Amino acid sequence: MRLPLFQRALGLSIAALAAPLACAAPADVQIKLNQLGFLPASYKLAVVPNVAAQKFAIVEAGSGAEVMAGELGPAALWAPSGETVRQADFSGLVQPGRYQLRVAGLPDSAPFTVAADAYQALNAAAIKYYYLNRAGTALPERHAGVFARAAGHPDTQVLVHDSAASAARPAGTVISSPKGWYDAGDYNKYIVNSGITTYTLLAAYEDFPEFFKAQQLNIPESGNGIPDLLNEALWNLEWMLSMQDPNDGGVYHKLTNKAFDGIAVMPDQATQARYVVQKTTAATLDFAAVMATASRVLAPYDKQLHGMPARMLAASQAAWQWAQAHPKALYQQPKDIATGEYPDQDVSDEFAWAAAELYIATRNDDYYKAMQATKLEATVPSWGDVHGLAWMSLARHRKQLSAAADQALIAGRIDALAGKLLAAWKGSAYGVAMQTGDFVWGSNAVALNQAMMLLQGYQLNGRREYLQAAQSSLDYVLGRNPIDTSFVTGYGIKSPLHPHHRPSEADGIAAPVPGMIVGGPQPGQQDKKDCRQPYPSAMPAKAWLDNVCSYASNEIAINWNAPLVYVSAAIQQLTTPAAGAYKKQQP
């Protein structure tokens, strides 16, 4: 009875609901590929252990009938996993269906599909995760299915912490700061991480509006005349607005307990007092950038939003002024606070990003000058490095910018970064841009943010290899990795069952909340002392543990899901037969 209700409520496919199946053979002898599937025109690549066979075949799942064959590539070592592997390129497979890849001497690959809507359900689930991670509201069964739960953390009576005290709001002042999303596996809310997250969702909408206008996610706001992706972003944007001190424009760094709740505590069971902690330059600039972005994205819906876009732009400008007056208000964790820090000792990139977004929103050349574009490099985004977000926005709006903007510089920064990632992809035995140093906390988000920047290059100049390399990053998180696992809960033959996510651990439901991407392998293993179960490997690309104890490799986070939303939508929209250039199957 639960599965049909779950499916109706979340809009998921039967394939996504199927219980993950454990393969009999260890990962080192498995054929690795995207376990979800491909669009007909997708670039399609599998990674195969180094065996004596020289050929591979694609067979129909179930019947075993061969539909195409090809040659395996040369053997090569991938340093992050220590594996010697070969590649199987089956891009010529364009006929919709369900298939497996076969190589003599190895188990057949996980089944995968070729379909015109290959990533639509994944994208919807990746966004629906945000609804299921909302703070301050009950999740009724009609929207949440089996993941319905009572409301927790109303945050209508939040205390101003000593570190955030001012003359207008002394310590102990009670303020209201409801809504927002729980940041990760915990129940706190952080402006810095909300910044890159909300921006990435808004960027996805700006780049692919028709895709999201056609999407219906079954959330409470569905049908209100605003696309559901924007409805979901608004839930967090309204919380962010409440984190700005109206007396001076500064923005509190986080809204938090003093200590983390227990791992088996549901939101409505949490009883700790909540605080807003310290105004910081990083939080205020992230806020300024996101509000400037939101003001332009939401402008077409001004009537439904009763003037909110204009208020957002005013809030952005007030935040910019506060940051100008407080350029080095860096976060310092108070002694009585033990939750996430999101510290950042260099906020030059936040200044540049906020300036870029305000320039685009206002067309005021002073903001472009403040950005100091010639000194600003383009990098793969993360919560602590937002250089790339400024260039994304400038490239997207380049045709409407004033003469102050250097068009050649904008294009050059994007193309140079995409070209660097492309070179790494071409030289990789696993066919990904990920290098050993990229296996940090949240490595799966690194892979997806690399894909997002490759897609900026593709949208800029149409170079097909950029799209192929981005597809490979999506393939990596969906199963073409040394662990032979899709890192998105509920998607793929094998996916995480025990993420570090309090509601999934405490709700009494065997399956975790679907559509969440876990952090992924990284050799730091900072949670090793807290886990009774040992990590299976110390290799950077294999250091992953599917256990709720593993906050260092198996936690979820809003900023990690956001590029999954962007990349899955982008590839679904941009991969056309012309772009893919694969027009018929190989014989």
Coordinates of C-alpha atoms in Angstrom, one line a residue:
M1 CA 0.0 0.0 0.0
R2 CA 2.8 2.4 0.7
L3 CA 4.5 2.3 -2.6
P4 CA 1.6 3.6 -4.8
L5 CA 1.0 6.4 -2.3
F6 CA 4.7 7.3 -2.2
Q7 CA 4.7 7.3 -6.0
R8 CA 1.7 9.5 -6.3
A9 CA 2.9 12.0 -3.7
L10 CA 6.5 12.4 -5.0
G11 CA 5.9 11.9 -8.7
L12 CA 8.6 9.2 -8.9
S13 CA 9.0 6.4 -11.4
I14 CA 8.6 2.7 -10.4
A15 CA 12.3 2.3 -11.2
A16 CA 13.2 4.9 -8.6
L17 CA 11.1 3.2 -6.0
A18 CA 12.6 -0.2 -6.6
A19 CA 14.7 -1.5 -3.7
P20 CA 18.4 -1.2 -4.4
L21 CA 19.8 -4.6 -5.4
A22 CA 23.2 -5.7 -4.2
C23 CA 25.4 -7.2 -6.9
A24 CA 27.1 -10.5 -6.0
A25 CA 30.5 -9.5 -7.3
P26 CA 32.7 -6.9 -5.6
A27 CA 32.9 -3.4 -7.1
D28 CA 36.4 -4.0 -8.5
V29 CA 35.1 -6.5 -11.1
Q30 CA 32.0 -4.7 -12.0
I31 CA 31.3 -2.8 -15.2
K32 CA 30.6 0.8 -14.0
L33 CA 28.1 3.0 -15.8
N34 CA 25.2 5.5 -15.2
Q35 CA 22.7 3.1 -13.6
L36 CA 19.8 5.4 -14.4
G37 CA 20.3 5.8 -18.1
F38 CA 20.8 8.1 -21.0
L39 CA 19.0 10.3 -23.5
P40 CA 19.0 8.9 -27.1
A41 CA 21.6 11.5 -28.2
S42 CA 23.7 11.3 -25.0
Y43 CA 27.4 10.6 -25.0
K44 CA 27.5 7.1 -23.4
L45 CA 30.5 5.7 -21.7
A46 CA 31.2 2.8 -19.4
V47 CA 34.3 1.9 -17.4
V48 CA 35.4 -1.7 -17.6
P49 CA 38.0 -3.6 -15.4
N50 CA 41.2 -4.5 -17.3
V51 CA 40.4 -7.9 -18.6
A52 CA 41.6 -10.0 -21.6
A53 CA 38.5 -9.3 -23.7
Q54 CA 38.9 -6.7 -26.5
K55 CA 35.2 -6.2 -27.3
F56 CA 32.0 -5.3 -25.5
A57 CA 28.4 -5.8 -26.5
I58 CA 25.1 -4.0 -25.6
V59 CA 22.3 -6.5 -25.0
E60 CA 18.6 -6.1 -24.2
A61 CA 18.0 -6.4 -20.5
G62 CA 15.9 -9.6 -20.0
S63 CA 16.3 -11.3 -23.4
G64 CA 20.1 -10.9 -23.7
A65 CA 19.7 -10.2 -27.4
E66 CA 22.7 -8.3 -28.8
V67 CA 22.0 -4.9 -30.3
M68 CA 25.4 -3.5 -30.9
A69 CA 29.1 -4.2 -30.3
G70 CA 32.3 -2.2 -30.0
E71 CA 36.0 -2.2 -29.1
L72 CA 37.3 -1.6 -25.6
G73 CA 39.7 1.3 -25.2
P74 CA 43.3 0.8 -24.0
A75 CA 44.0 0.1 -20.4
A76 CA 44.9 3.1 -18.2
L77 CA 45.4 3.8 -14.5
W78 CA 43.1 6.1 -12.5
A79 CA 45.2 7.4 -9.6
P80 CA 42.3 8.4 -7.3
S81 CA 41.1 4.8 -7.1
G82 CA 44.3 2.9 -8.0
E83 CA 42.4 1.0 -10.7
T84 CA 43.6 0.1 -14.2
V85 CA 40.5 0.2 -16.4
R86 CA 39.3 0.5 -20.0
Q87 CA 36.5 2.5 -21.6
A88 CA 33.6 1.3 -23.6
D89 CA 32.0 4.1 -25.7
F90 CA 28.5 3.1 -26.8
S91 CA 27.2 6.5 -27.9
G92 CA 25.8 4.9 -31.0
L93 CA 23.0 3.3 -29.0
V94 CA 20.1 5.6 -29.7
Q95 CA 17.1 3.3 -29.7
P96 CA 14.9 3.7 -26.6
G97 CA 14.9 0.6 -24.4
R98 CA 16.4 -1.1 -21.4
Y99 CA 19.9 -2.6 -21.8
Q100 CA 23.0 -4.0 -20.2
L101 CA 26.6 -3.9 -21.2
R102 CA 28.4 -7.3 -21.6
V103 CA 32.1 -8.1 -21.5
A104 CA 33.5 -11.7 -21.6
G105 CA 34.8 -12.7 -18.1
L106 CA 32.8 -10.1 -16.2
P107 CA 29.2 -9.9 -14.8
D108 CA 26.9 -7.9 -17.0
S109 CA 26.5 -4.3 -16.1
A110 CA 23.6 -2.9 -14.1
P111 CA 20.5 -2.4 -16.3
F112 CA 20.1 1.1 -17.7
T113 CA 17.5 2.8 -19.9
V114 CA 17.7 4.9 -23.0
A115 CA 14.7 7.2 -23.0
A116 CA 13.7 10.7 -24.1
D117 CA 12.8 11.7 -20.5
A118 CA 15.8 10.0 -18.9
Y119 CA 16.5 12.7 -16.3
Q120 CA 13.1 14.3 -15.7
A121 CA 12.1 12.2 -12.7
L122 CA 15.6 12.5 -11.2
N123 CA 15.4 16.3 -11.5
A124 CA 11.9 16.4 -9.9
A125 CA 13.1 14.3 -7.0
A126 CA 16.2 16.4 -6.5
I127 CA 14.0 19.5 -6.2
K128 CA 11.3 17.7 -4.1
Y129 CA 14.1 17.0 -1.6
Y130 CA 14.0 20.6 -0.7
Y131 CA 10.3 20.5 0.1
L132 CA 10.9 17.4 2.2
N133 CA 13.7 19.3 4.1
R134 CA 11.6 22.4 4.8
A135 CA 11.8 23.8 8.3
G136 CA 8.9 25.4 10.2
T137 CA 6.0 23.5 8.5
A138 CA 4.2 20.2 8.6
L139 CA 4.6 17.9 5.6
P140 CA 1.1 16.4 4.9
E141 CA 0.7 13.0 3.3
R142 CA -0.9 14.5 0.2
H143 CA 2.4 16.2 -0.6
A144 CA 5.0 14.1 1.2
G145 CA 3.6 10.6 0.9
V146 CA 5.1 8.2 3.4
F147 CA 7.5 10.9 4.4
A148 CA 4.8 13.0 6.0
R149 CA 5.8 14.5 9.3
A150 CA 4.8 17.1 11.9
A151 CA 6.1 20.6 11.9
G152 CA 9.3 21.4 13.8
H153 CA 11.4 24.5 14.4
P154 CA 8.8 27.2 13.8
D155 CA 11.6 29.7 14.5
T156 CA 9.1 32.5 15.4
Q157 CA 10.8 33.1 18.7
V158 CA 14.5 33.1 18.0
L159 CA 17.0 34.7 20.4
V160 CA 19.7 37.2 19.4
H161 CA 23.0 35.6 20.6
D162 CA 25.6 37.7 22.4
S163 CA 27.8 37.6 19.3
A164 CA 25.0 39.2 17.2
A165 CA 23.9 41.8 19.7
S166 CA 23.6 45.5 18.8
A167 CA 22.1 48.6 20.3
A168 CA 18.9 48.1 18.5
R169 CA 18.8 44.4 19.1
P170 CA 20.6 43.6 22.4
A171 CA 21.4 40.0 23.4
G172 CA 18.2 38.0 24.2
T173 CA 16.0 40.0 21.9
V174 CA 13.4 37.7 20.4
I175 CA 13.0 37.9 16.6
S176 CA 11.0 35.8 14.1
S177 CA 12.9 34.0 11.4
P178 CA 10.6 31.2 10.0
K179 CA 10.8 29.0 6.9
G180 CA 14.0 28.0 5.1
W181 CA 15.5 24.6 4.6
Y182 CA 17.4 22.5 7.1
D183 CA 21.0 22.8 5.8
A184 CA 22.2 19.2 5.8
G185 CA 21.8 16.2 8.0
D186 CA 21.2 18.6 10.9
Y187 CA 18.4 21.1 11.7
N188 CA 20.2 24.4 11.5
K189 CA 20.1 27.1 8.8
Y190 CA 23.1 28.8 7.5
I191 CA 23.1 31.9 5.2
V192 CA 26.5 31.2 3.5
N193 CA 25.4 27.7 2.3
S194 CA 21.9 29.0 1.5
G195 CA 23.6 31.6 -0.7
I196 CA 25.2 29.3 -3.3
T197 CA 22.3 26.8 -3.1
T198 CA 19.5 29.3 -3.8
Y199 CA 21.6 31.0 -6.5
T200 CA 22.2 27.7 -8.3
L201 CA 18.4 26.9 -8.3
L202 CA 17.7 30.4 -9.6
A203 CA 20.4 30.0 -12.3
A204 CA 18.8 26.7 -13.4
Y205 CA 15.5 28.5 -13.9
E206 CA 17.2 31.5 -15.7
D207 CA 18.9 29.1 -18.2
F208 CA 16.0 26.6 -18.7
P209 CA 12.7 28.4 -17.9
E210 CA 10.5 26.4 -20.2
F211 CA 11.7 23.1 -18.6
F212 CA 10.7 24.3 -15.2
K213 CA 7.5 26.0 -16.2
A214 CA 6.3 22.6 -17.4
Q215 CA 7.2 20.8 -14.1
Q216 CA 4.7 20.1 -11.4
L217 CA 6.1 18.9 -8.1
N218 CA 3.0 18.5 -5.9
I219 CA 4.0 21.0 -3.3
P220 CA 1.5 23.2 -1.4
E221 CA 2.2 26.2 -3.7
S222 CA 1.7 24.2 -7.0
G223 CA -0.8 25.9 -9.3
N224 CA -0.3 29.4 -8.0
G225 CA 0.9 30.7 -11.3
I226 CA 4.6 30.6 -10.3
P227 CA 6.8 27.6 -11.4
D228 CA 7.4 25.2 -8.6
L229 CA 11.2 25.5 -8.7
L230 CA 10.7 29.2 -7.9
N231 CA 8.0 28.4 -5.3
E232 CA 10.5 26.2 -3.5
A233 CA 13.3 28.8 -3.8
L234 CA 10.9 31.4 -2.3
W235 CA 10.5 29.3 0.9
N236 CA 14.2 29.8 1.5
L237 CA 14.4 33.3 0.2
E238 CA 11.7 34.5 2.7
W239 CA 13.8 33.0 5.5
M240 CA 16.9 34.7 4.2
L241 CA 15.1 38.0 4.2
S242 CA 14.3 37.6 7.9
M243 CA 18.0 37.1 8.7
Q244 CA 18.8 40.7 7.7
D245 CA 18.8 43.2 10.6
P246 CA 16.5 46.0 9.4
N247 CA 18.3 48.5 11.5
D248 CA 21.6 48.4 9.6
G249 CA 21.4 45.9 6.7
G250 CA 23.8 43.4 8.1
V251 CA 22.9 39.7 7.9
Y252 CA 23.3 37.0 10.6
H253 CA 25.6 34.1 9.7
K254 CA 23.3 31.4 10.9
L255 CA 20.2 30.4 12.9
T256 CA 21.1 27.5 15.1
N257 CA 20.8 25.5 18.3
K258 CA 23.8 25.7 20.6
A259 CA 24.5 22.0 19.9
F260 CA 23.4 19.5 17.3
D261 CA 20.2 17.5 17.9
G262 CA 20.6 13.7 18.4
I263 CA 20.7 11.7 15.2
A264 CA 17.4 10.0 15.9
V265 CA 15.4 13.1 16.6
M266 CA 12.5 14.2 14.3
P267 CA 12.0 17.9 13.8
D268 CA 8.9 18.1 16.0
Q269 CA 10.8 16.4 18.8
A270 CA 13.6 19.0 18.9
T271 CA 13.3 21.3 21.9
Q272 CA 16.6 23.3 22.1
A273 CA 16.5 27.1 22.0
R274 CA 17.4 28.7 18.7
Y275 CA 19.7 31.7 18.1
V276 CA 20.9 34.0 15.4
V277 CA 24.6 34.2 15.6
Q278 CA 27.0 37.0 14.5
K279 CA 26.6 39.3 11.5
T280 CA 29.4 38.5 9.0
T281 CA 30.7 40.0 5.8
A282 CA 30.5 36.6 4.0
A283 CA 26.9 36.0 4.9
T284 CA 25.9 39.6 4.1
L285 CA 27.5 39.5 0.7
D286 CA 26.1 36.1 -0.2
F287 CA 22.7 37.5 0.8
A288 CA 23.3 40.6 -1.4
A289 CA 24.2 38.5 -4.4
V290 CA 21.2 36.1 -4.0
M291 CA 18.7 38.9 -3.4
A292 CA 19.9 40.8 -6.5
T293 CA 19.6 37.6 -8.5
A294 CA 16.1 36.8 -7.1
S295 CA 14.9 40.4 -7.8
R296 CA 15.4 39.9 -11.5
V297 CA 14.3 36.2 -11.8
L298 CA 11.1 36.9 -9.8
A299 CA 10.3 40.2 -11.6
P300 CA 7.8 38.6 -14.0
Y301 CA 5.8 37.3 -11.0
D302 CA 5.7 40.7 -9.2
K303 CA 1.9 40.8 -9.2
Q304 CA 1.6 37.4 -7.4
L305 CA 4.5 38.4 -5.0
H306 CA 3.1 41.8 -4.2
G307 CA 6.2 43.8 -4.9
M308 CA 8.7 41.4 -3.3
P309 CA 11.3 41.6 -6.1
A310 CA 11.7 45.4 -5.4
R311 CA 12.1 44.7 -1.7
M312 CA 14.7 42.1 -2.5
L313 CA 16.8 44.5 -4.5
A314 CA 16.5 47.1 -1.8
A315 CA 17.6 44.5 0.8
S316 CA 20.5 43.6 -1.5
Q317 CA 21.7 47.2 -1.7
A318 CA 21.4 47.6 2.0
A319 CA 23.5 44.5 2.6
W320 CA 26.1 45.8 0.1
Q321 CA 26.4 49.0 2.1
W322 CA 26.8 47.2 5.4
A323 CA 29.6 45.0 3.9
Q324 CA 31.4 48.1 2.6
A325 CA 31.4 49.4 6.1
H326 CA 32.4 46.0 7.7
P327 CA 34.8 44.4 5.1
K328 CA 36.4 42.1 7.6
A329 CA 33.7 40.8 9.9
L330 CA 34.8 37.2 9.6
Y331 CA 33.0 34.4 11.4
Q332 CA 34.4 33.4 14.8
Q333 CA 32.6 30.5 16.5
P334 CA 31.4 31.5 19.9
K335 CA 32.5 29.3 22.8
D336 CA 29.0 28.2 23.6
I337 CA 28.0 27.3 20.0
A338 CA 29.0 23.9 18.6
T339 CA 27.2 23.7 15.3
G340 CA 28.6 24.2 11.7
E341 CA 30.8 27.2 11.2
Y342 CA 31.1 27.8 7.4
P343 CA 34.2 30.0 8.1
D344 CA 35.8 32.0 5.3
Q345 CA 39.0 34.0 5.7
D346 CA 38.9 35.5 2.2
V347 CA 35.8 37.3 1.2
S348 CA 37.2 39.0 -1.9
D349 CA 35.2 36.6 -4.1
E350 CA 32.0 37.3 -2.2
F351 CA 32.5 41.0 -2.8
A352 CA 33.0 40.4 -6.5
W353 CA 30.0 38.1 -6.8
A354 CA 27.7 40.5 -5.0
A355 CA 29.0 43.4 -7.2
A356 CA 28.4 41.4 -10.4
E357 CA 24.8 40.5 -9.4
L358 CA 24.0 44.1 -8.4
Y359 CA 25.5 45.3 -11.7
I360 CA 23.3 43.0 -13.7
A361 CA 20.2 43.9 -11.6
T362 CA 20.7 47.7 -11.7
R363 CA 22.9 48.3 -14.8
N364 CA 24.9 50.7 -12.5
D365 CA 28.5 50.6 -13.8
D366 CA 29.9 51.4 -10.4
Y367 CA 29.1 47.8 -9.3
Y368 CA 31.0 46.5 -12.3
K369 CA 34.0 48.6 -11.4
A370 CA 33.8 47.3 -7.8
M371 CA 33.9 43.8 -9.1
Q372 CA 37.5 44.3 -10.4
A373 CA 36.9 41.9 -13.2
T374 CA 40.4 41.8 -14.6
K375 CA 41.7 40.5 -11.2
L376 CA 38.9 37.9 -10.8
E377 CA 39.6 34.3 -11.9
A378 CA 36.9 31.8 -12.8
T379 CA 36.9 28.7 -10.5
V380 CA 34.7 25.7 -9.9
P381 CA 32.1 27.0 -7.3
S382 CA 31.8 25.9 -3.7
W383 CA 30.3 27.6 -0.7
G384 CA 33.7 29.1 0.1
D385 CA 34.7 30.0 -3.4
V386 CA 32.0 31.9 -5.4
H387 CA 34.3 33.4 -8.2
G388 CA 32.6 31.2 -10.8
L389 CA 29.1 32.3 -9.9
A390 CA 29.9 35.9 -10.9
W391 CA 31.1 34.8 -14.3
M392 CA 28.1 32.5 -14.8
S393 CA 25.8 35.4 -14.4
L394 CA 27.8 37.8 -16.5
A395 CA 28.0 35.3 -19.3
R396 CA 24.2 34.6 -19.1
H397 CA 23.4 38.3 -19.4
R398 CA 26.3 39.4 -21.5
K399 CA 24.1 40.6 -24.4
Q400 CA 22.2 43.1 -22.1
L401 CA 25.2 44.5 -20.2
S402 CA 26.4 48.1 -20.5
A403 CA 29.6 49.0 -22.4
A404 CA 31.5 48.9 -19.1
A405 CA 31.5 45.1 -19.3
D406 CA 34.4 43.5 -21.1
Q407 CA 32.7 40.9 -23.3
A408 CA 35.9 39.2 -24.4
L409 CA 37.0 38.8 -20.8
I410 CA 33.7 37.3 -19.8
A411 CA 33.8 34.7 -22.6
G412 CA 37.5 34.1 -22.0
R413 CA 37.1 33.4 -18.3
I414 CA 34.3 30.8 -18.9
D415 CA 36.0 29.1 -21.8
A416 CA 39.4 28.9 -20.0
L417 CA 37.8 27.2 -17.0
A418 CA 35.7 24.8 -19.2
G419 CA 38.8 24.1 -21.3
K420 CA 40.9 23.2 -18.2
L421 CA 38.1 20.8 -17.0
L422 CA 37.9 19.3 -20.5
A423 CA 41.6 18.6 -20.6
A424 CA 41.3 16.8 -17.3
W425 CA 38.3 14.8 -18.6
K426 CA 40.2 13.8 -21.7
G427 CA 43.2 12.5 -19.7
S428 CA 41.1 10.5 -17.2
A429 CA 40.9 6.8 -17.3
Y430 CA 37.4 7.1 -15.7
G431 CA 36.4 9.8 -18.1
V432 CA 35.8 12.5 -15.5
A433 CA 37.3 15.8 -14.7
M434 CA 37.8 14.8 -11.1
Q435 CA 41.5 14.7 -9.9
T436 CA 42.9 13.3 -6.7
G437 CA 42.7 16.7 -5.0
D438 CA 39.0 17.0 -5.8
F439 CA 38.1 14.3 -3.4
V440 CA 37.3 16.6 -0.5
W441 CA 34.3 16.8 1.8
G442 CA 31.3 16.8 -0.6
S443 CA 33.3 15.5 -3.5
N444 CA 30.1 14.6 -5.4
A445 CA 29.2 18.3 -5.5
V446 CA 32.7 19.0 -6.9
A447 CA 31.9 16.7 -9.8
L448 CA 28.5 18.3 -10.4
N449 CA 29.8 21.9 -10.1
Q450 CA 32.6 21.0 -12.6
A451 CA 29.8 19.8 -14.9
M452 CA 27.9 23.1 -14.3
M453 CA 30.9 25.1 -15.4
L454 CA 31.4 22.8 -18.5
L455 CA 27.8 23.5 -19.4
Q456 CA 28.5 27.3 -19.2
G457 CA 31.2 26.7 -21.8
Y458 CA 28.8 24.7 -24.0
Q459 CA 26.1 27.4 -23.8
L460 CA 28.7 30.0 -24.6
N461 CA 30.2 28.5 -27.7
G462 CA 28.4 25.2 -28.5
R463 CA 31.6 23.1 -28.2
R464 CA 30.2 19.5 -28.1
E465 CA 33.0 18.1 -26.0
Y466 CA 31.9 20.4 -23.1
L467 CA 28.5 18.7 -23.1
Q468 CA 30.0 15.3 -23.3
A469 CA 32.3 16.0 -20.3
A470 CA 29.3 17.3 -18.3
Q471 CA 27.4 14.2 -19.1
S472 CA 30.3 12.2 -17.8
S473 CA 30.1 14.0 -14.4
L474 CA 26.5 13.2 -14.1
D475 CA 27.3 9.6 -15.1
Y476 CA 29.9 9.5 -12.3
V477 CA 27.5 10.4 -9.5
L478 CA 24.8 8.0 -10.9
G479 CA 27.1 4.9 -10.9
R480 CA 30.1 5.2 -13.1
N481 CA 32.5 5.4 -10.2
P482 CA 34.8 2.9 -8.4
I483 CA 32.1 2.1 -5.8
D484 CA 29.7 1.0 -8.5
T485 CA 26.9 3.0 -6.7
S486 CA 24.5 5.8 -7.6
F487 CA 25.1 8.4 -4.9
V488 CA 21.5 9.7 -5.2
T489 CA 19.1 8.1 -2.8
G490 CA 16.3 6.1 -4.5
Y491 CA 17.9 6.2 -8.0
G492 CA 20.0 3.4 -9.5
I493 CA 20.3 -0.3 -8.8
K494 CA 22.5 0.4 -5.8
S495 CA 22.1 3.7 -4.0
P496 CA 22.7 4.9 -0.4
L497 CA 20.4 3.4 2.2
H498 CA 21.8 5.1 5.4
P499 CA 22.6 8.7 4.7
H500 CA 23.6 11.0 7.6
H501 CA 20.2 12.7 7.6
R502 CA 18.2 13.0 10.8
P503 CA 14.6 12.6 9.4
S504 CA 15.7 9.6 7.3
E505 CA 17.2 8.0 10.4
A506 CA 14.4 8.8 12.8
D507 CA 11.2 8.4 10.7
G508 CA 10.9 4.6 11.0
I509 CA 10.8 4.2 7.2
A510 CA 13.3 1.8 5.8
A511 CA 14.0 3.8 2.7
P512 CA 15.7 7.2 3.0
V513 CA 14.1 10.4 1.6
P514 CA 14.6 10.1 -2.1
G515 CA 16.5 12.5 -4.4
M516 CA 19.3 13.4 -2.0
I517 CA 22.9 13.2 -3.2
V518 CA 25.3 12.2 -0.5
G519 CA 28.7 13.8 0.0
G520 CA 30.7 11.0 -1.5
P521 CA 34.2 9.5 -1.2
Q522 CA 37.0 11.5 0.4
P523 CA 40.1 10.2 2.2
G524 CA 39.9 12.6 5.3
Q525 CA 37.5 10.2 7.0
Q526 CA 36.9 12.7 9.8
D527 CA 34.2 10.6 11.3
K528 CA 36.3 7.5 11.6
K529 CA 36.4 7.7 15.4
D530 CA 32.6 7.8 15.5
C531 CA 31.9 4.9 13.2
R532 CA 32.1 1.3 14.4
Q533 CA 32.0 0.1 10.8
P534 CA 35.4 0.7 9.1
Y535 CA 35.8 2.4 5.8
P536 CA 36.3 -0.2 3.0
S537 CA 39.3 1.8 1.5
A538 CA 41.6 4.7 2.1
M539 CA 41.9 5.5 -1.6
P540 CA 40.4 9.0 -2.3
A541 CA 37.8 7.7 -4.8
K542 CA 36.8 4.7 -2.6
A543 CA 36.7 6.2 0.9
W544 CA 33.0 6.1 1.3
L545 CA 30.8 4.5 3.9
D546 CA 27.1 3.9 3.6
N547 CA 26.4 4.4 7.3
V548 CA 24.4 7.0 9.2
C549 CA 27.6 7.6 11.3
S550 CA 29.5 8.8 8.3
Y551 CA 28.9 12.6 8.3
A552 CA 32.2 12.9 6.4
S553 CA 31.2 10.9 3.4
N554 CA 27.4 10.1 3.6
E555 CA 25.8 13.3 4.8
I556 CA 23.5 15.3 2.6
A557 CA 23.4 19.1 2.1
I558 CA 21.4 21.7 0.3
N559 CA 24.4 23.0 -1.6
W560 CA 25.2 19.5 -3.0
N561 CA 21.7 18.9 -4.3
A562 CA 21.6 22.3 -6.2
P563 CA 24.1 21.4 -8.9
L564 CA 22.3 18.0 -9.3
V565 CA 19.2 20.1 -10.1
Y566 CA 21.0 22.3 -12.5
V567 CA 23.0 19.6 -14.3
S568 CA 20.2 17.1 -14.7
A569 CA 17.9 19.8 -16.2
A570 CA 20.6 21.2 -18.4
I571 CA 21.6 17.8 -19.9
Q572 CA 17.9 16.9 -20.4
Q573 CA 17.4 20.2 -22.3
L574 CA 20.6 20.6 -24.2
T575 CA 21.2 17.0 -25.4
T576 CA 19.4 17.1 -28.7
P577 CA 20.2 14.9 -31.7
A578 CA 22.0 17.8 -33.3
A579 CA 24.0 18.4 -30.1
G580 CA 24.8 14.7 -29.6
A581 CA 25.5 14.0 -33.2
Y582 CA 24.7 10.3 -32.8
K583 CA 22.2 9.7 -35.6
K584 CA 22.2 5.9 -36.0
Q585 CA 23.2 2.8 -34.1
Q586 CA 26.4 1.0 -35.0
P587 CA 25.8 -2.3 -36.8

